[in-house]
Short mmCIF file of C-alpha atoms in Angstrom, two decimals:
data_model
loop_
_atom_site.label_atom_id
_atom_site.label_comp_id
_atom_site.label_asym_id
_atom_site.label_seq_id
_atom_site.Cartn_x
_atom_site.Cartn_y
_atom_site.Cartn_z
CA MET A 1 -0.53 245.60 187.64
CA SER A 2 -3.25 243.97 187.84
CA ALA A 3 -3.36 240.76 185.95
CA GLY A 4 -7.97 239.93 185.97
CA ALA A 5 -9.41 240.98 182.70
CA GLY A 6 -11.22 244.03 183.72
CA ASP A 7 -8.06 247.20 185.25
CA GLY A 8 -5.38 245.99 183.44
CA ARG A 9 -5.83 245.05 180.09
CA SER A 10 -5.14 247.70 177.28
CA LEU A 11 -7.40 248.45 173.58
CA ALA A 12 -5.22 246.48 171.71
CA GLU A 13 -6.37 243.45 174.21
CA TRP A 14 -9.88 244.42 174.38
CA VAL A 15 -10.48 244.98 170.68
CA THR A 16 -9.35 240.97 170.25
CA LEU A 17 -11.69 240.18 173.09
CA ALA A 18 -15.19 241.87 171.20
CA LEU A 19 -13.25 240.10 168.36
CA SER A 20 -12.77 236.88 169.79
CA LEU A 21 -16.47 237.41 171.38
CA LEU A 22 -17.65 238.37 167.99
CA VAL A 23 -16.47 235.23 165.76
CA ILE A 24 -17.72 233.10 167.73
CA GLY A 25 -20.68 234.46 168.76
CA THR A 26 -21.37 234.84 164.92
CA LEU A 27 -20.48 230.53 164.46
CA VAL A 28 -22.45 230.66 168.00
CA THR A 29 -26.01 233.16 165.65
CA VAL A 30 -25.81 230.99 162.49
CA ALA A 31 -25.66 227.56 164.59
CA VAL A 32 -29.43 229.00 165.94
CA MET A 33 -30.66 230.01 163.14
CA GLU A 34 -29.88 226.64 160.53
CA GLN A 35 -31.95 224.85 164.30
CA SER A 36 -33.97 227.42 163.46
CA ARG A 37 -34.65 225.97 159.81
CA LEU A 38 -33.78 222.33 159.47
CA GLU A 39 -37.11 222.31 162.37
CA GLN A 40 -39.29 223.74 159.94
CA GLN A 41 -38.51 221.46 157.33
CA GLU A 42 -39.75 218.32 157.14
CA GLY A 43 -37.70 214.88 157.67
CA PRO A 44 -35.59 214.46 155.14
CA GLY A 45 -36.09 214.17 151.42
CA LEU A 46 -34.06 214.58 148.15
CA THR A 47 -34.56 216.54 144.73
CA VAL A 48 -33.30 214.69 141.82
CA ILE A 49 -32.45 216.99 138.18
CA PHE A 50 -32.06 215.85 135.10
CA ASP A 51 -30.65 218.23 132.86
CA ALA A 52 -32.08 216.41 129.30
CA ASP A 53 -30.97 219.56 127.52
CA HIS A 54 -26.79 218.25 127.73
CA ALA A 55 -28.02 214.98 127.08
CA THR A 56 -25.32 213.47 123.94
CA ARG A 57 -25.53 210.23 121.84
CA ARG A 58 -22.50 208.36 121.77
CA GLY A 59 -23.23 205.63 119.58
CA ASP A 60 -26.74 204.26 120.14
CA SER A 61 -26.51 205.10 123.86
CA TYR A 62 -27.82 208.70 125.33
CA VAL A 63 -25.87 210.11 128.01
CA ILE A 64 -27.91 212.62 130.56
CA PRO A 65 -26.60 213.72 132.92
CA TYR A 66 -27.80 214.30 136.18
CA ALA A 67 -28.08 215.80 139.39
CA ILE A 68 -29.24 214.97 143.08
CA ARG A 69 -30.14 216.94 146.05
CA ASN A 70 -30.52 216.71 149.51
CA THR A 71 -33.13 219.43 149.94
CA GLY A 72 -34.73 217.58 152.96
CA SER A 73 -34.61 218.63 157.57
CA GLU A 74 -31.05 215.72 157.51
CA ALA A 75 -27.68 214.65 155.85
CA ILE A 76 -28.51 211.28 154.53
CA THR A 77 -26.30 208.07 155.60
CA SER A 78 -28.15 206.54 151.88
CA ALA A 79 -30.64 205.74 149.24
CA GLU A 80 -31.84 204.09 146.52
CA ILE A 81 -33.47 205.55 143.75
CA TRP A 82 -35.57 204.50 140.63
CA PHE A 83 -34.58 206.26 137.29
CA ASP A 84 -37.44 205.34 135.15
CA VAL A 85 -37.64 205.75 131.46
CA LEU A 86 -41.06 206.46 130.28
CA GLU A 87 -42.73 206.82 126.73
CA GLY A 88 -46.34 207.66 127.33
CA ALA A 89 -46.91 206.12 130.67
CA THR A 90 -45.59 202.88 130.33
CA VAL A 91 -41.82 202.11 132.03
CA VAL A 92 -39.73 201.30 129.05
CA GLU A 93 -36.52 201.18 131.08
CA SER A 94 -35.46 201.51 135.04
CA ALA A 95 -32.04 201.79 136.21
CA GLU A 96 -31.29 201.74 139.71
CA ILE A 97 -29.31 204.05 142.26
CA ARG A 98 -27.71 204.76 145.07
CA VAL A 99 -26.47 207.39 146.57
CA ALA A 100 -23.89 206.59 149.09
CA PHE A 101 -23.46 209.47 151.41
CA LEU A 102 -25.56 213.21 150.94
CA PRO A 103 -24.94 216.20 153.70
CA LEU A 104 -27.21 218.57 154.02
CA GLN A 105 -28.05 220.94 150.90
CA GLY A 106 -25.19 218.63 149.46
CA THR A 107 -25.29 217.28 146.18
CA GLN A 108 -24.22 213.91 144.32
CA ARG A 109 -23.73 215.07 140.35
CA GLY A 110 -23.92 211.32 138.09
CA ILE A 111 -24.75 210.51 134.28
CA PHE A 112 -27.77 208.59 133.79
CA VAL A 113 -26.39 206.22 129.88
CA THR A 114 -29.87 204.77 128.59
CA THR A 115 -30.89 203.57 124.72
CA HIS A 116 -33.62 206.25 124.69
CA ASP A 117 -33.40 209.20 123.59
CA PRO A 118 -34.34 211.63 126.26
CA ALA A 119 -36.12 214.16 123.26
CA ARG A 120 -38.29 211.27 123.37
CA TYR A 121 -38.70 209.35 126.15
CA ALA A 122 -39.82 211.17 129.67
CA LEU A 123 -37.77 210.63 132.77
CA ARG A 124 -38.81 209.97 136.61
CA ASP A 125 -37.30 209.14 138.79
CA ARG A 126 -38.92 207.29 142.39
CA LEU A 127 -36.71 207.15 145.34
CA GLU A 128 -36.57 203.76 147.08
CA SER A 129 -35.46 203.92 150.36
CA LEU A 130 -33.85 206.76 152.45
CA GLN A 131 -31.35 205.96 155.60
CA ILE A 132 -31.08 208.95 158.12
CA PRO A 133 -27.85 208.55 160.62
CA MET B 1 -0.90 229.49 193.01
CA SER B 2 -0.92 227.51 189.90
CA GLN B 3 2.09 228.93 186.97
CA PRO B 4 0.95 228.06 183.40
CA ARG B 5 3.68 225.46 182.00
CA GLY B 6 6.37 226.10 179.90
CA GLY B 7 6.47 229.96 179.06
CA SER B 8 10.06 231.25 180.43
CA SER B 9 9.07 234.73 180.16
CA LEU B 10 5.64 235.31 181.64
CA SER B 11 4.85 237.95 183.56
CA VAL B 12 2.14 238.83 185.97
CA ALA B 13 1.51 242.92 184.67
CA SER B 14 -1.27 243.22 182.09
CA GLY B 15 -2.16 245.75 179.50
CA ARG B 16 0.42 244.78 176.23
CA GLY B 17 0.40 246.65 173.29
CA TRP B 18 -0.08 245.43 169.74
CA PRO B 19 2.83 243.66 169.32
CA ASP B 20 2.75 241.69 172.58
CA VAL B 21 -1.13 240.42 171.53
CA LEU B 22 -0.49 240.02 167.74
CA ASP B 23 2.60 238.17 168.51
CA ASP B 24 0.69 235.65 170.70
CA ALA B 25 -1.92 235.73 168.30
CA VAL B 26 0.42 233.69 165.48
CA ARG B 27 1.80 231.94 167.97
CA GLY B 28 -1.30 230.52 169.17
CA LEU B 29 -2.36 230.36 165.75
CA ALA B 30 0.31 228.51 165.28
CA SER B 31 0.28 225.69 168.06
CA GLY B 32 -3.22 225.13 166.82
CA PHE B 33 -2.13 224.35 163.27
CA LEU B 34 0.04 221.98 165.05
CA VAL B 35 -1.91 219.98 166.09
CA GLY B 36 -4.73 220.39 165.31
CA VAL B 37 -3.78 219.69 161.28
CA PRO B 38 -3.07 215.36 161.78
CA VAL B 39 -6.28 215.95 163.26
CA VAL B 40 -8.86 217.89 161.16
CA PHE B 41 -6.67 215.99 157.89
CA THR B 42 -9.17 213.54 158.71
CA ALA B 43 -11.93 211.79 156.46
CA ASP B 44 -13.59 211.37 159.57
CA VAL B 45 -13.89 214.21 161.20
CA TRP B 46 -15.54 215.74 158.30
CA TRP B 47 -18.11 213.17 157.68
CA LEU B 48 -18.49 213.76 161.84
CA GLY B 49 -19.16 217.47 160.64
CA ASP B 50 -21.67 216.59 158.15
CA GLN B 51 -23.63 214.56 160.22
CA SER B 52 -23.65 216.20 163.41
CA SER B 53 -27.36 218.86 164.17
CA PRO B 54 -26.65 222.65 164.31
CA ILE B 55 -27.60 222.37 167.75
CA GLU B 56 -25.22 219.19 168.32
CA SER B 57 -22.20 221.33 167.56
CA LEU B 58 -23.62 224.20 169.36
CA PHE B 59 -22.67 221.03 172.71
CA LEU B 60 -19.62 220.36 170.74
CA LEU B 61 -18.42 223.95 170.56
CA ALA B 62 -18.96 224.35 174.28
CA ALA B 63 -17.39 220.63 174.97
CA ALA B 64 -13.91 222.32 173.48
CA TYR B 65 -14.14 225.88 174.90
CA VAL B 66 -14.44 224.16 178.79
CA LEU B 67 -11.63 221.83 177.37
CA THR B 68 -10.34 224.69 176.24
CA LEU B 69 -10.71 226.59 179.37
CA ALA B 70 -8.80 224.22 181.45
CA ALA B 71 -6.09 223.90 179.17
CA VAL B 72 -5.58 228.37 179.28
CA ALA B 73 -5.54 227.31 183.37
CA TRP B 74 -2.96 225.08 183.05
CA ILE B 75 -0.72 225.55 180.36
CA GLY B 76 -1.65 229.17 178.23
CA PHE B 77 -0.95 230.74 175.44
CA GLN B 78 -0.81 235.11 175.77
CA ARG B 79 2.10 236.13 177.68
CA ARG B 80 1.51 236.50 181.10
CA VAL B 81 -0.49 235.17 183.36
CA ALA B 82 -3.81 234.54 183.57
CA ARG B 83 -5.70 234.74 186.72
CA GLY B 84 -9.31 234.39 187.03
CA TRP B 85 -11.57 236.17 184.72
CA ALA B 86 -8.43 237.29 182.54
CA ARG B 87 -8.68 233.19 181.81
CA VAL B 88 -11.60 232.71 181.21
CA THR B 89 -11.06 235.45 178.53
CA ASP B 90 -8.38 234.14 177.08
CA ALA B 91 -9.83 231.11 176.56
CA VAL B 92 -12.80 232.50 174.99
CA GLU B 93 -9.27 233.92 172.46
CA ALA B 94 -7.96 230.82 172.06
CA LEU B 95 -11.58 229.61 170.82
CA ALA B 96 -11.54 231.98 168.52
CA ILE B 97 -8.49 231.70 167.36
CA ALA B 98 -9.56 228.21 166.30
CA ILE B 99 -12.11 228.79 164.85
CA LEU B 100 -10.36 231.35 162.72
CA ALA B 101 -8.04 228.35 161.67
CA LEU B 102 -10.14 225.88 160.91
CA VAL B 103 -11.84 228.70 158.65
CA ALA B 104 -9.11 229.39 156.33
CA ILE B 105 -8.69 224.97 155.94
CA PHE B 106 -11.47 223.98 155.41
CA TRP B 107 -11.49 227.31 153.04
CA SER B 108 -9.01 226.61 151.27
CA LEU B 109 -9.45 222.28 150.71
CA GLY B 110 -13.09 223.52 149.63
CA LEU B 111 -15.21 222.38 152.53
CA ILE B 112 -16.78 225.15 153.22
CA GLY B 113 -17.94 228.22 151.39
CA ASP B 114 -18.19 226.64 148.05
CA GLY B 115 -21.81 226.34 148.46
CA GLN B 116 -21.85 224.01 151.16
CA ALA B 117 -25.16 224.81 153.82
CA ALA B 118 -24.12 226.83 156.98
CA SER B 119 -25.15 223.59 159.29
CA VAL B 120 -22.72 221.53 157.63
CA ALA B 121 -19.17 224.21 157.67
CA LEU B 122 -20.80 224.26 161.56
CA GLY B 123 -20.16 221.13 162.30
CA ARG B 124 -16.93 220.32 160.34
CA ILE B 125 -15.85 224.10 162.08
CA ALA B 126 -17.35 222.30 165.72
CA VAL B 127 -15.69 218.12 165.47
CA ALA B 128 -12.56 220.10 164.89
CA VAL B 129 -12.63 223.34 166.61
CA ALA B 130 -11.96 221.24 169.94
CA PRO B 131 -7.93 219.78 168.83
CA VAL B 132 -7.22 222.74 167.26
CA SER B 133 -8.39 224.44 170.20
CA LEU B 134 -5.80 222.66 172.91
CA GLY B 135 -3.45 223.06 170.35
CA VAL B 136 -3.90 226.91 170.97
CA ALA B 137 -4.17 226.88 174.75
CA ILE B 138 -0.98 224.84 174.49
CA ALA B 139 2.08 227.59 172.52
CA ASN B 140 3.59 228.89 176.18
CA HIS B 141 4.83 224.88 176.01
CA LEU B 142 4.58 223.41 173.21
CA LEU B 143 7.24 225.50 171.51
CA ALA B 144 8.46 227.66 174.45
CA ARG B 145 8.89 231.05 174.07
CA ASP B 146 11.86 233.24 173.69
CA GLY B 147 13.11 234.76 176.73
CA SER B 148 12.50 237.74 174.45
CA VAL B 149 11.51 238.84 171.10
CA GLY B 150 15.35 240.14 170.82
CA ASP B 151 15.61 235.74 170.97
CA GLY B 152 18.77 235.30 172.72
CA GLY B 153 17.18 234.67 176.38
CA GLY B 154 17.91 232.91 179.39
CA GLY B 155 22.00 233.45 178.03
CA LEU B 156 21.78 230.09 176.25
CA PRO B 157 23.46 229.96 172.80
CA THR B 158 21.80 229.25 170.07
CA PRO B 159 23.00 227.41 167.06
CA TYR B 160 21.57 230.71 164.36
CA GLY B 161 22.68 233.47 162.62
CA VAL B 162 26.52 230.80 162.56
CA ARG B 163 27.99 232.52 159.16
CA GLY B 164 29.52 230.49 156.60
CA ALA B 165 30.09 226.45 156.48
CA GLU B 166 28.93 226.19 159.90
CA GLY B 167 25.81 227.75 159.10
CA ARG B 168 25.68 226.34 155.64
CA GLN B 169 26.02 222.99 158.13
CA GLN B 170 23.37 224.35 160.35
CA GLY B 171 20.70 225.03 157.03
CA LEU B 172 21.33 221.83 156.31
CA TYR B 173 21.03 220.41 159.76
CA GLU B 174 17.19 221.92 159.84
CA LEU B 175 15.73 220.48 156.28
CA GLY B 176 16.65 216.96 157.67
CA ALA B 177 14.73 217.70 160.28
CA ALA B 178 12.08 218.73 158.30
CA ALA B 179 12.23 215.91 157.01
CA ALA B 180 12.21 213.49 160.18
CA GLY B 181 9.28 215.80 161.35
CA ALA B 182 7.44 215.21 157.45
CA LEU B 183 8.17 211.90 157.71
CA PHE B 184 6.97 211.22 161.50
CA LEU B 185 3.41 212.44 160.36
CA CYS B 186 3.18 211.33 156.72
CA ILE B 187 3.33 207.41 158.23
CA ALA B 188 0.92 208.02 160.68
CA VAL B 189 -1.35 209.47 157.38
CA VAL B 190 -1.06 207.47 154.80
CA PRO B 191 -1.36 203.26 155.78
CA VAL B 192 -5.01 204.36 157.45
CA ASP B 193 -5.85 205.52 154.29
CA ASP B 194 -7.90 208.61 154.60
CA LEU B 195 -5.82 210.46 151.67
CA SER B 196 -8.49 208.63 148.58
CA ALA B 197 -11.06 210.45 150.52
CA ILE B 198 -9.76 213.40 150.98
CA VAL B 199 -8.34 213.74 147.26
CA SER B 200 -11.86 212.60 145.96
CA ARG B 201 -13.28 215.34 148.20
CA VAL B 202 -11.20 218.23 147.76
CA PRO B 203 -11.77 220.49 144.45
CA VAL B 204 -8.85 220.96 142.34
CA ARG B 205 -8.35 224.53 141.78
CA ASN B 206 -7.93 224.47 145.47
CA LEU B 207 -4.76 223.41 144.81
CA PRO B 208 -2.57 226.02 144.92
CA VAL B 209 -4.33 227.58 147.93
CA VAL B 210 -3.67 224.71 149.99
CA ILE B 211 -0.37 225.35 148.99
CA LEU B 212 -0.15 229.33 149.78
CA LEU B 213 -1.50 227.86 153.16
CA SER B 214 1.16 225.95 153.47
CA LEU B 215 3.71 227.85 153.05
CA LEU B 216 1.76 230.30 154.84
CA VAL B 217 2.08 228.80 157.68
CA SER B 218 5.11 226.90 157.65
CA TYR B 219 6.49 231.12 157.33
CA SER B 220 4.33 231.65 160.42
CA VAL B 221 4.97 228.71 162.89
CA VAL B 222 9.13 229.50 161.84
CA PHE B 223 9.57 233.34 161.91
CA ALA B 224 6.20 235.14 163.10
CA SER B 225 5.33 233.28 165.33
CA GLY B 226 8.43 234.22 168.50
CA PHE B 227 9.25 230.46 169.58
CA THR B 228 12.53 229.77 170.29
CA GLY B 229 15.41 231.08 167.88
CA GLU B 230 13.30 233.45 166.07
CA GLY B 231 15.43 236.40 165.98
CA ALA B 232 18.79 234.88 165.01
CA ARG B 233 16.75 233.34 162.77
CA HIS B 234 16.08 236.33 160.91
CA GLY B 235 19.46 237.74 161.95
CA SER B 236 21.07 234.77 159.87
CA ASP B 237 23.10 235.89 156.49
CA ASP B 238 23.42 232.27 155.00
CA LEU B 239 21.19 232.12 152.58
CA LEU B 240 19.76 228.52 153.42
CA GLN B 241 18.86 230.36 156.97
CA HIS B 242 17.13 233.13 154.93
CA PRO B 243 13.44 232.74 155.82
CA LEU B 244 12.24 232.43 152.52
CA VAL B 245 14.26 230.28 151.12
CA GLU B 246 14.09 228.06 154.03
CA THR B 247 10.89 228.25 154.21
CA VAL B 248 10.22 227.38 150.15
CA ALA B 249 12.91 224.44 150.73
CA ALA B 250 11.14 222.16 154.11
CA TYR B 251 8.22 223.19 151.73
CA LEU B 252 9.27 220.78 149.03
CA VAL B 253 11.93 219.10 151.34
CA ALA B 254 8.47 217.75 152.28
CA LEU B 255 6.01 217.62 149.11
CA GLY B 256 9.59 214.76 148.57
CA VAL B 257 8.47 212.94 151.87
CA ALA B 258 5.50 212.80 151.13
CA LEU B 259 6.25 211.71 147.95
CA LEU B 260 8.31 208.69 149.13
CA VAL B 261 6.55 207.72 151.69
CA LEU B 262 2.81 207.79 149.02
CA TRP B 263 5.40 205.52 147.24
CA LEU B 264 6.20 203.31 149.83
CA PHE B 265 2.65 201.90 150.84
CA ARG B 266 2.32 201.77 147.68
CA ARG B 267 -0.82 204.74 147.66
CA ILE B 268 1.15 205.51 144.43
CA ASP B 269 2.50 203.47 141.87
CA ALA B 270 3.92 203.70 138.01
CA GLY B 271 0.52 203.07 136.62
CA SER B 272 -0.19 206.19 138.50
CA GLN B 273 -1.15 209.67 136.29
CA PRO B 274 0.82 212.25 137.17
CA PHE B 275 -2.23 214.58 138.31
CA GLU B 276 -3.55 211.77 140.69
CA ILE B 277 0.71 211.29 141.82
CA TYR B 278 0.79 215.17 142.04
CA ASN B 279 -2.87 216.00 143.81
CA LYS B 280 -2.30 213.77 146.58
CA VAL B 281 1.08 214.82 147.56
CA ILE B 282 0.68 218.54 147.85
CA LEU B 283 -2.03 217.71 149.98
CA LEU B 284 -0.62 215.53 152.19
CA GLY B 285 2.19 218.34 152.10
CA PHE B 286 -0.92 220.52 154.01
CA PRO B 287 0.25 218.55 157.68
CA ALA B 288 3.76 217.09 156.29
CA SER B 289 4.98 220.99 155.90
CA MET B 290 3.57 221.42 159.89
CA ALA B 291 4.73 218.61 160.71
CA ALA B 292 7.94 219.61 158.43
CA ALA B 293 7.77 223.73 160.87
CA ALA B 294 7.92 221.84 163.77
CA GLY B 295 10.95 219.64 163.61
CA ARG B 296 12.13 222.73 162.43
CA LEU B 297 11.68 223.89 165.98
CA ALA B 298 12.82 220.32 167.76
CA ILE B 299 16.94 221.44 166.97
#
């Protein structure tokens, strides 16, 4: 009996090989599709979402949950973002938030503590700098 | 003609049935876990995977295939001699087994399939796949297969299946070997303190899955992969050598060793919260249980 891949192969071996090719083929297909999708996006990008609806009051301060999401086409090794509290067009409070590392579509969650009531004041984020690998 | 090394019962004939094919796959999977898990269990590997682009992941996958092909040609994991195209297809199967093993590991740790981007999952698998697929490809050498599925091949007496006090003593030896294997791995992993980064990234809800996977892989390595003495182990009537009891006992030993090493290297102390200790011990217990299984097979 041959030891080659052809004539001596049993049904069990053919099925195993087919499943193996399916596993690897799926991975390769996902890679090609992801590469194509990322190439259509415009470089690195971050999105900040303030969850003011779930802000809580602790003494004189307000604790506001936020999420920073990497919505760009590359991983981010670090970033600096400013959070501003606005009264009309005037900035009444600012804080710098640092992002250590965010993979593609990765999210960093945290809380922003301010002395201003988010129900009365507006919140804004400003990307100051961003580093990519 | 080169011959695969380490296998004691390789045949040139192909045309194997489902039992042989599945047995080889489980054995390759177990070997892949043994070699690959310590490498996979480092935060740097995850971090590198997070940064890889899909095209870089494809190159890593191709490189892993070439390495696996070389290992399959030299050693292999199937219970037959592979020649020509059979080597190529065996390497494909070894790579697929490694990918499935990594999907199981990363999924159990909550690092893929839990809201992460597909390219992140791809990168993590691609960076870690080479050591695991090499582990699969050298299964015939890492822990040689028995002369037959029923054991006793080669005419060598096995220490398993003995009864009474001798059987109990053998069970205790095995637990000692499990402790030694776990200690060997923990001493290599704990000082570099990747564990803190790993603990912070693995969701708490995944810890039960990690426990189940640790037990399942430990059982598969020792009792379902056809490595030395498997049949005799199944045949033992000593309670401590019953497959389920021995698997759980060895896992508890691995957890105990993990706890001890964490304390020795001051990764936990009297001020640590109980849940923090539990978290670290369960996660370190994952690779430690693999090493404990390897230790039990070594005696």
